[in-house]
Tab-separated table of C-alpha atoms in Angstrom:
chain	number	residue	atom	x	y	z
A	1	MET	CA	18.677	18.212	44.084
A	2	ALA	CA	15.634	15.603	45.139
A	3	GLY	CA	15.071	12.456	43.091
A	4	LYS	CA	13.141	12.961	40.427
A	5	PRO	CA	9.159	12.391	41.539
A	6	VAL	CA	6.861	10.469	39.230
A	7	ARG	CA	3.551	12.332	38.235
A	8	PRO	CA	1.288	11.754	35.333
A	9	VAL	CA	3.582	13.107	32.186
A	10	ASN	CA	0.499	15.251	29.870
A	11	ALA	CA	2.755	15.782	26.601
A	12	ILE	CA	0.067	18.868	25.570
A	13	ASP	CA	0.344	20.932	29.179
A	14	GLN	CA	4.398	19.659	28.287
A	15	THR	CA	4.683	21.211	25.769
A	16	ARG	CA	3.014	24.302	26.241
A	17	ARG	CA	5.132	24.899	29.384
A	18	MET	CA	7.858	25.040	27.352
A	19	LEU	CA	7.149	27.280	24.911
A	20	SER	CA	6.732	29.895	27.128
A	21	LEU	CA	9.366	28.802	29.416
A	22	VAL	CA	11.354	30.167	26.352
A	23	THR	CA	9.444	33.533	26.080
A	24	TYR	CA	9.955	33.040	30.415
A	25	LEU	CA	13.672	32.798	29.493
A	26	ARG	CA	14.652	35.345	27.264
A	27	GLU	CA	13.309	38.183	29.726
A	28	ARG	CA	14.879	36.825	32.585
A	29	PRO	CA	18.581	36.252	31.584
A	30	GLY	CA	19.892	34.036	34.816
A	31	ALA	CA	17.292	33.408	36.109
A	32	ARG	CA	17.607	30.795	38.814
A	33	ILE	CA	16.694	27.168	38.472
A	34	GLU	CA	14.669	28.003	41.948
A	35	ASP	CA	12.497	30.402	40.897
A	36	VAL	CA	11.392	29.288	37.803
A	37	ALA	CA	10.014	25.825	39.307
A	38	ARG	CA	8.169	27.240	40.976
A	39	ALA	CA	6.858	30.442	39.034
A	40	PHE	CA	5.666	27.102	36.164
A	41	GLY	CA	4.612	24.750	39.583
A	42	ILE	CA	7.122	21.501	38.446
A	43	THR	CA	10.047	20.648	40.454
A	44	GLU	CA	13.471	21.844	40.136
A	45	ASP	CA	14.091	17.653	38.249
A	46	GLU	CA	11.421	18.344	35.483
A	47	LEU	CA	12.241	21.806	34.579
A	48	VAL	CA	15.986	20.583	34.295
A	49	SER	CA	14.642	17.482	31.747
A	50	ASP	CA	12.760	20.469	30.108
A	51	LEU	CA	16.272	22.238	29.349
A	52	ASP	CA	17.477	18.774	28.587
A	53	VAL	CA	15.353	19.510	25.699
A	54	LEU	CA	15.396	23.030	24.574
A	55	PRO	CA	19.101	22.393	23.260
A	56	MET	CA	16.894	20.467	20.147
A	57	CYS	CA	14.751	22.788	19.061
A	58	GLY	CA	14.795	26.048	16.720
A	59	THR	CA	13.977	27.414	13.213
A	60	SER	CA	16.016	25.329	11.999
A	61	PHE	CA	19.147	21.885	12.631
A	62	ARG	CA	21.843	24.355	12.024
A	63	GLY	CA	23.706	24.301	15.298
A	64	GLY	CA	22.940	28.803	14.676
A	65	ASP	CA	19.747	28.381	15.201
A	66	LEU	CA	18.980	25.564	17.642
A	67	LEU	CA	18.744	27.312	21.222
A	68	ASP	CA	21.594	27.348	22.548
A	69	ILE	CA	20.799	27.201	26.801
A	70	ASP	CA	22.216	25.710	29.197
A	71	THR	CA	21.887	26.024	33.136
A	72	ASP	CA	25.215	25.784	36.064
A	73	GLY	CA	23.145	23.525	38.121
A	74	GLU	CA	22.265	27.754	40.099
A	75	ARG	CA	21.336	30.045	36.734
A	76	ILE	CA	20.220	29.191	33.376
A	77	TRP	CA	21.966	30.605	30.742
A	78	TRP	CA	20.824	31.274	27.280
A	79	HIS	CA	23.705	32.542	24.928
A	80	ASN	CA	21.515	32.760	21.722
A	81	PRO	CA	18.378	34.932	22.096
A	82	ALA	CA	18.168	36.801	18.767
A	83	ALA	CA	17.580	33.094	17.931
A	84	LEU	CA	13.952	33.787	17.402
A	85	GLY	CA	13.932	37.635	16.429
A	86	ALA	CA	12.839	39.635	13.758
A	87	ASP	CA	16.334	39.987	12.766
A	88	ALA	CA	17.159	35.750	12.886
A	89	ALA	CA	18.748	34.850	9.938
A	90	GLU	CA	16.755	34.212	7.564
A	91	PRO	CA	12.678	33.190	7.918
A	92	LEU	CA	11.705	29.395	8.384
A	93	ARG	CA	10.821	27.721	5.829
A	94	LEU	CA	9.312	24.131	5.811
A	95	ALA	CA	9.903	22.155	2.813
A	96	ALA	CA	7.302	20.375	0.380
A	97	ASP	CA	7.330	16.889	3.365
A	98	GLU	CA	7.944	18.557	6.073
A	99	ALA	CA	4.228	20.353	5.530
A	100	THR	CA	2.790	17.434	4.130
A	101	ALA	CA	3.199	15.948	7.250
A	102	LEU	CA	2.379	18.977	9.872
A	103	LEU	CA	-1.397	19.371	7.791
A	104	VAL	CA	-1.657	16.130	7.615
A	105	ALA	CA	-1.219	14.995	11.483
A	106	ALA	CA	-2.751	18.553	12.135
A	107	ARG	CA	-5.914	17.408	10.521
A	108	ALA	CA	-5.517	14.439	12.188
A	109	VAL	CA	-5.599	15.297	15.146
A	110	ALA	CA	-8.578	18.046	15.040
A	111	THR	CA	-10.821	15.426	15.342
A	112	LEU	CA	-10.156	13.753	17.694
A	113	PRO	CA	-13.257	13.514	20.361
A	114	GLY	CA	-12.843	14.477	23.237
A	115	LEU	CA	-10.522	17.621	21.753
A	116	ARG	CA	-11.062	20.978	24.154
A	117	GLU	CA	-12.888	22.722	21.467
A	118	SER	CA	-10.837	26.058	22.042
A	119	ASP	CA	-7.705	24.296	21.009
A	120	ARG	CA	-9.808	23.203	17.945
A	121	GLN	CA	-10.550	26.419	17.006
A	122	ALA	CA	-6.502	27.490	17.334
A	123	LEU	CA	-5.206	24.659	15.944
A	124	LEU	CA	-7.767	25.137	12.590
A	125	ARG	CA	-6.779	28.630	12.143
A	126	ALA	CA	-3.001	27.617	12.943
A	127	THR	CA	-3.877	24.454	10.299
A	128	ALA	CA	-5.293	27.337	7.871
A	129	LYS	CA	-2.244	29.601	7.534
A	130	VAL	CA	0.011	27.075	7.174
A	131	GLU	CA	-2.072	26.289	4.389
A	132	THR	CA	-1.815	29.480	2.755
A	133	ALA	CA	1.583	29.386	2.853
A	134	ALA	CA	2.576	25.442	1.637
A	135	GLY	CA	0.929	26.348	-1.182
A	136	GLU	CA	0.628	23.225	-4.459
A	137	THR	CA	1.480	21.386	-1.195
A	138	ALA	CA	-1.518	21.531	0.398
A	139	GLY	CA	-3.301	20.632	-2.269
A	140	ALA	CA	-1.027	17.272	-1.605
A	141	SER	CA	-1.498	16.968	1.400
A	142	SER	CA	-5.579	17.040	1.794
A	143	ARG	CA	-5.325	13.246	-0.459
A	144	LEU	CA	-3.819	11.686	2.618
A	145	SER	CA	-5.048	11.038	5.586
A	146	VAL	CA	-4.853	9.386	9.997
A	147	THR	CA	-7.096	6.543	11.285
A	148	PHE	CA	-6.323	6.555	14.786
A	149	GLU	CA	-6.197	3.426	16.015
A	150	SER	CA	-8.439	3.795	19.240
A	151	GLU	CA	-12.116	3.699	18.561
A	152	GLY	CA	-14.407	6.691	20.730
A	153	GLY	CA	-12.574	8.449	21.638
A	154	VAL	CA	-10.085	6.567	24.448
A	155	PHE	CA	-6.968	8.661	23.036
A	156	ALA	CA	-8.757	11.845	24.064
A	157	ASP	CA	-10.258	9.729	27.591
A	158	VAL	CA	-6.951	9.070	28.663
A	159	ASP	CA	-5.309	12.215	27.201
A	160	ARG	CA	-7.770	14.734	29.037
A	161	ALA	CA	-7.866	11.825	32.247
A	162	ILE	CA	-4.372	12.402	32.345
A	163	ALA	CA	-4.536	16.211	32.255
A	164	GLU	CA	-6.814	16.103	34.644
A	165	ARG	CA	-5.632	13.930	37.032
A	166	ARG	CA	-8.613	11.240	37.513
A	167	ARG	CA	-9.033	7.489	36.563
A	168	LEU	CA	-9.958	5.711	33.792
A	169	TRP	CA	-12.913	3.495	34.367
A	170	ILE	CA	-11.942	0.844	31.112
A	171	ARG	CA	-13.364	-3.230	29.630
A	172	TYR	CA	-10.029	-4.559	28.562
A	173	TYR	CA	-9.290	-7.256	26.099
A	174	SER	CA	-7.387	-9.630	26.553
A	175	PRO	CA	-5.721	-11.540	24.750
A	176	ALA	CA	-3.645	-13.939	26.044
A	177	ARG	CA	-6.757	-14.772	28.072
A	178	ASP	CA	-9.714	-14.243	25.076
A	179	GLU	CA	-11.049	-12.576	27.620
A	180	VAL	CA	-12.546	-8.989	28.360
A	181	THR	CA	-12.481	-7.431	31.901
A	182	GLU	CA	-13.502	-4.495	34.003
A	183	ARG	CA	-10.674	-2.741	36.265
A	184	GLU	CA	-10.723	1.178	37.479
A	185	ILE	CA	-6.784	2.403	36.208
A	186	ASP	CA	-5.069	5.396	37.660
A	187	PRO	CA	-2.886	6.819	34.082
A	188	ILE	CA	0.418	7.770	34.330
A	189	ARG	CA	1.160	8.676	30.753
A	190	LEU	CA	0.356	7.366	27.193
A	191	VAL	CA	3.441	5.789	24.974
A	192	SER	CA	3.722	4.837	21.142
A	193	VAL	CA	6.125	1.866	21.032
A	194	GLY	CA	3.877	0.513	17.622
A	195	HIS	CA	1.286	0.730	18.988
A	196	THR	CA	-0.405	3.519	21.826
A	197	TYR	CA	-0.583	1.883	25.096
A	198	VAL	CA	-1.293	3.803	28.397
A	199	GLU	CA	1.165	3.114	31.696
A	200	ALA	CA	-1.249	2.817	34.703
A	201	TRP	CA	-1.894	1.605	38.336
A	202	CYS	CA	-4.398	-1.133	37.701
A	203	ARG	CA	-6.260	-1.184	41.553
A	204	ARG	CA	-7.742	-4.845	40.593
A	205	SER	CA	-4.030	-6.186	40.666
A	206	GLU	CA	-2.250	-3.808	42.721
A	207	ALA	CA	0.551	-3.805	40.432
A	208	ARG	CA	1.564	-1.291	37.325
A	209	ARG	CA	0.231	-2.327	34.128
A	210	THR	CA	0.301	-1.011	30.404
A	211	PHE	CA	-3.184	-1.305	28.579
A	212	ARG	CA	-2.822	-1.158	24.548
A	213	LEU	CA	-5.434	1.446	23.636
A	214	ASP	CA	-7.096	-0.451	20.513
A	215	ARG	CA	-8.599	-3.080	22.935
A	216	VAL	CA	-10.194	-0.598	25.226
A	217	ALA	CA	-13.372	-1.927	24.840
A	218	GLU	CA	-14.835	0.899	26.552
A	219	ILE	CA	-14.189	3.556	28.527
A	220	LYS	CA	-15.232	6.116	31.182
A	221	ILE	CA	-13.883	9.655	33.046
A	222	LEU	CA	-14.868	8.575	36.828
A	223	ASP	CA	-14.388	12.087	40.193
A	224	GLU	CA	-11.783	9.887	42.208
A	225	PRO	CA	-8.594	11.738	41.807
A	226	SER	CA	-5.988	9.707	39.611
A	227	ALA	CA	-3.335	9.069	42.935
A	228	PRO	CA	-0.941	5.717	40.739
A	229	PRO	CA	2.460	5.490	44.064
A	230	GLU	CA	5.131	7.330	42.291
A	231	VAL	CA	7.105	3.858	40.970
A	232	GLU	CA	9.842	5.339	38.403
A	233	LEU	CA	9.376	5.213	34.834
A	234	ARG	CA	10.824	2.515	32.554
A	235	ASP	CA	12.091	3.609	29.257
A	236	LEU	CA	10.405	2.319	26.729
A	237	SER	CA	13.008	3.457	23.810
A	238	GLU	CA	13.322	-0.808	23.139
A	239	GLY	CA	9.356	-2.022	23.750
A	240	LEU	CA	7.741	-2.469	26.666
A	241	VAL	CA	9.151	-5.983	27.226
A	242	GLN	CA	12.663	-6.335	26.350
A	243	PRO	CA	13.433	-9.896	27.471
A	244	ALA	CA	17.422	-10.714	28.198
A	245	ALA	CA	20.177	-12.444	26.047
A	246	GLU	CA	20.734	-14.896	28.406
A	247	ASP	CA	17.231	-16.176	28.420
A	248	PRO	CA	16.286	-19.255	27.277
A	249	GLU	CA	15.092	-19.358	24.259
A	250	VAL	CA	11.026	-21.222	23.795
A	251	VAL	CA	10.341	-22.183	19.810
A	252	VAL	CA	6.598	-22.238	19.740
A	253	GLU	CA	4.262	-23.172	16.268
A	254	VAL	CA	0.600	-21.482	15.679
A	255	GLY	CA	-1.712	-22.254	13.346
A	256	PRO	CA	-4.218	-19.514	11.763
A	257	GLY	CA	-5.753	-19.001	15.075
A	258	GLY	CA	-2.878	-19.011	16.919
A	259	ARG	CA	-0.799	-15.275	15.300
A	260	TRP	CA	-1.971	-13.064	17.965
A	261	VAL	CA	0.788	-14.968	19.843
A	262	ALA	CA	2.820	-13.769	18.110
A	263	GLU	CA	1.483	-10.217	18.345
A	264	TYR	CA	1.494	-9.986	21.902
A	265	TYR	CA	4.645	-11.722	22.632
A	266	PRO	CA	8.103	-9.703	22.635
A	267	HIS	CA	10.373	-12.209	19.871
A	268	ASP	CA	12.797	-12.751	17.677
A	269	SER	CA	11.236	-13.885	15.083
A	270	ALA	CA	9.018	-15.160	13.553
A	271	ASP	CA	8.582	-17.647	10.511
A	272	GLU	CA	5.664	-18.523	8.088
A	273	LEU	CA	4.269	-22.061	8.091
A	274	PRO	CA	2.253	-23.511	4.615
A	275	ASP	CA	-0.640	-23.358	6.650
A	276	GLY	CA	-0.685	-19.468	7.239
A	277	GLY	CA	1.263	-20.588	10.950
A	278	LEU	CA	3.866	-19.532	11.821
A	279	ARG	CA	6.809	-20.753	14.224
A	280	ILE	CA	7.848	-18.482	16.339
A	281	THR	CA	11.107	-18.280	18.544
A	282	LEU	CA	11.410	-15.783	22.339
A	283	ARG	CA	12.956	-15.668	25.239
A	284	THR	CA	11.708	-15.975	28.740
A	285	PRO	CA	13.560	-15.898	32.218
A	286	ASP	CA	10.827	-18.428	33.265
A	287	PRO	CA	9.944	-20.748	30.609
A	288	ALA	CA	7.067	-22.581	32.319
A	289	SER	CA	5.376	-20.142	32.790
A	290	LEU	CA	4.661	-20.176	28.477
A	291	LYS	CA	2.536	-23.326	29.355
A	292	ARG	CA	-0.741	-21.365	30.615
A	293	LEU	CA	-0.309	-19.988	26.854
A	294	ALA	CA	0.015	-23.635	25.201
A	295	LEU	CA	-3.106	-25.057	27.113
A	296	ARG	CA	-5.120	-21.375	25.891
A	297	LEU	CA	-3.190	-21.915	22.857
A	298	GLY	CA	-5.378	-25.760	22.397
A	299	ARG	CA	-5.381	-26.470	18.415
A	300	ASP	CA	-3.620	-23.416	17.736
A	301	GLY	CA	-0.293	-24.277	18.752
A	302	ARG	CA	1.954	-26.029	20.086
A	303	ILE	CA	5.374	-25.395	22.292
A	304	VAL	CA	8.433	-26.866	19.559
A	305	GLU	CA	11.363	-26.794	21.637
A	306	PRO	CA	12.560	-27.157	24.948
A	307	GLN	CA	11.477	-30.684	24.595
A	308	GLU	CA	11.060	-30.663	28.151
A	309	LEU	CA	8.726	-27.721	28.096
A	310	ALA	CA	6.647	-29.447	25.308
A	311	GLU	CA	6.282	-32.497	27.288
A	312	SER	CA	5.472	-29.811	30.221
A	313	ALA	CA	2.384	-28.998	28.553
A	314	ARG	CA	1.681	-32.253	27.163
A	315	ARG	CA	0.970	-33.566	30.720
A	316	ALA	CA	-1.105	-30.353	31.667
A	317	ALA	CA	-3.270	-30.192	29.102
A	318	ARG	CA	-3.581	-33.730	29.387
A	319	GLU	CA	-4.215	-33.349	33.162
A	320	ALA	CA	-6.708	-31.042	32.228
A	321	LEU	CA	-9.568	-32.421	29.661
A	322	ALA	CA	-9.035	-35.578	32.173
A	323	ALA	CA	-10.717	-32.954	34.951
A	324	TYR	CA	-12.769	-31.634	32.892
A	325	ASP	CA	-14.226	-35.225	31.311
A	326	GLU	CA	-14.344	-36.212	35.355
A	327	ALA	CA	-16.096	-32.597	35.741
A	328	GLY	CA	-18.792	-33.878	33.117
A	329	ALA	CA	-19.444	-37.096	34.752
A	330	ALA	CA	-20.058	-36.433	37.299
A	331	GLY	CA	-22.758	-33.830	36.402
């Protein structure tokens, strides 16, 4: 097979495709991979990726209830299609905590701005059926709510742009530089690693960038098509930035006004200080790059270790202050 291409991935579209794939395969035992991929308008690699997920789905996590689907590289075989049939051993039942989680999530998604009205109505109908089946559990779930961190429909707009393959214009706040910038991006995928991010190709920097949704001050879906260059998708299961264990260790102390550093930079530890600040230990392959961080922090923080870097940052601060004073005198 050819190497795996990179195209924008939309979770909603992929879920719809996989649900259709179950019905399609049940009616076509031994279907050829190339034929199925062509029928669904995807590559063979994308189809195989879907097939890797399907065996983890079923009416329960008992072995006999999971979909037993595999491939020999040319054809697709489903060995237990009766697992989802009317004659399945037991009807599907949700535990109380599962029903609560499902209802809370469904109600939250139904409130997303930008959600297609047909999808919203279908979701509300499905939620009503689950509420009826859940009985008293539905009452407990009604006392819980979820608020998406992305204000103003940012999540919905990004999801729509990915689905329709359109470019986005955003105004984005960067705490490291304490500035808001305007840029056009070609969204690639939404990811959730602690917070929700959009991984995209940034037309301003001509590079792949990751933007946290709750830092998007304004967003517009443009008419231009999204056309990110082919890039290899990174494994983000361990975080957005993954310093190596052998990278040099740097210790930074920040006051209350610099606590954002612990949120923005991956770190090994962040210990509370008596004044409300933090002592942050982090690793970076290029410690000198943190001098800019020290200048940005000003009185809100300082580099403590290594000593050479701490002194270099202080020297850079003195030189910057002197240049500022000279400019003021000249004016």
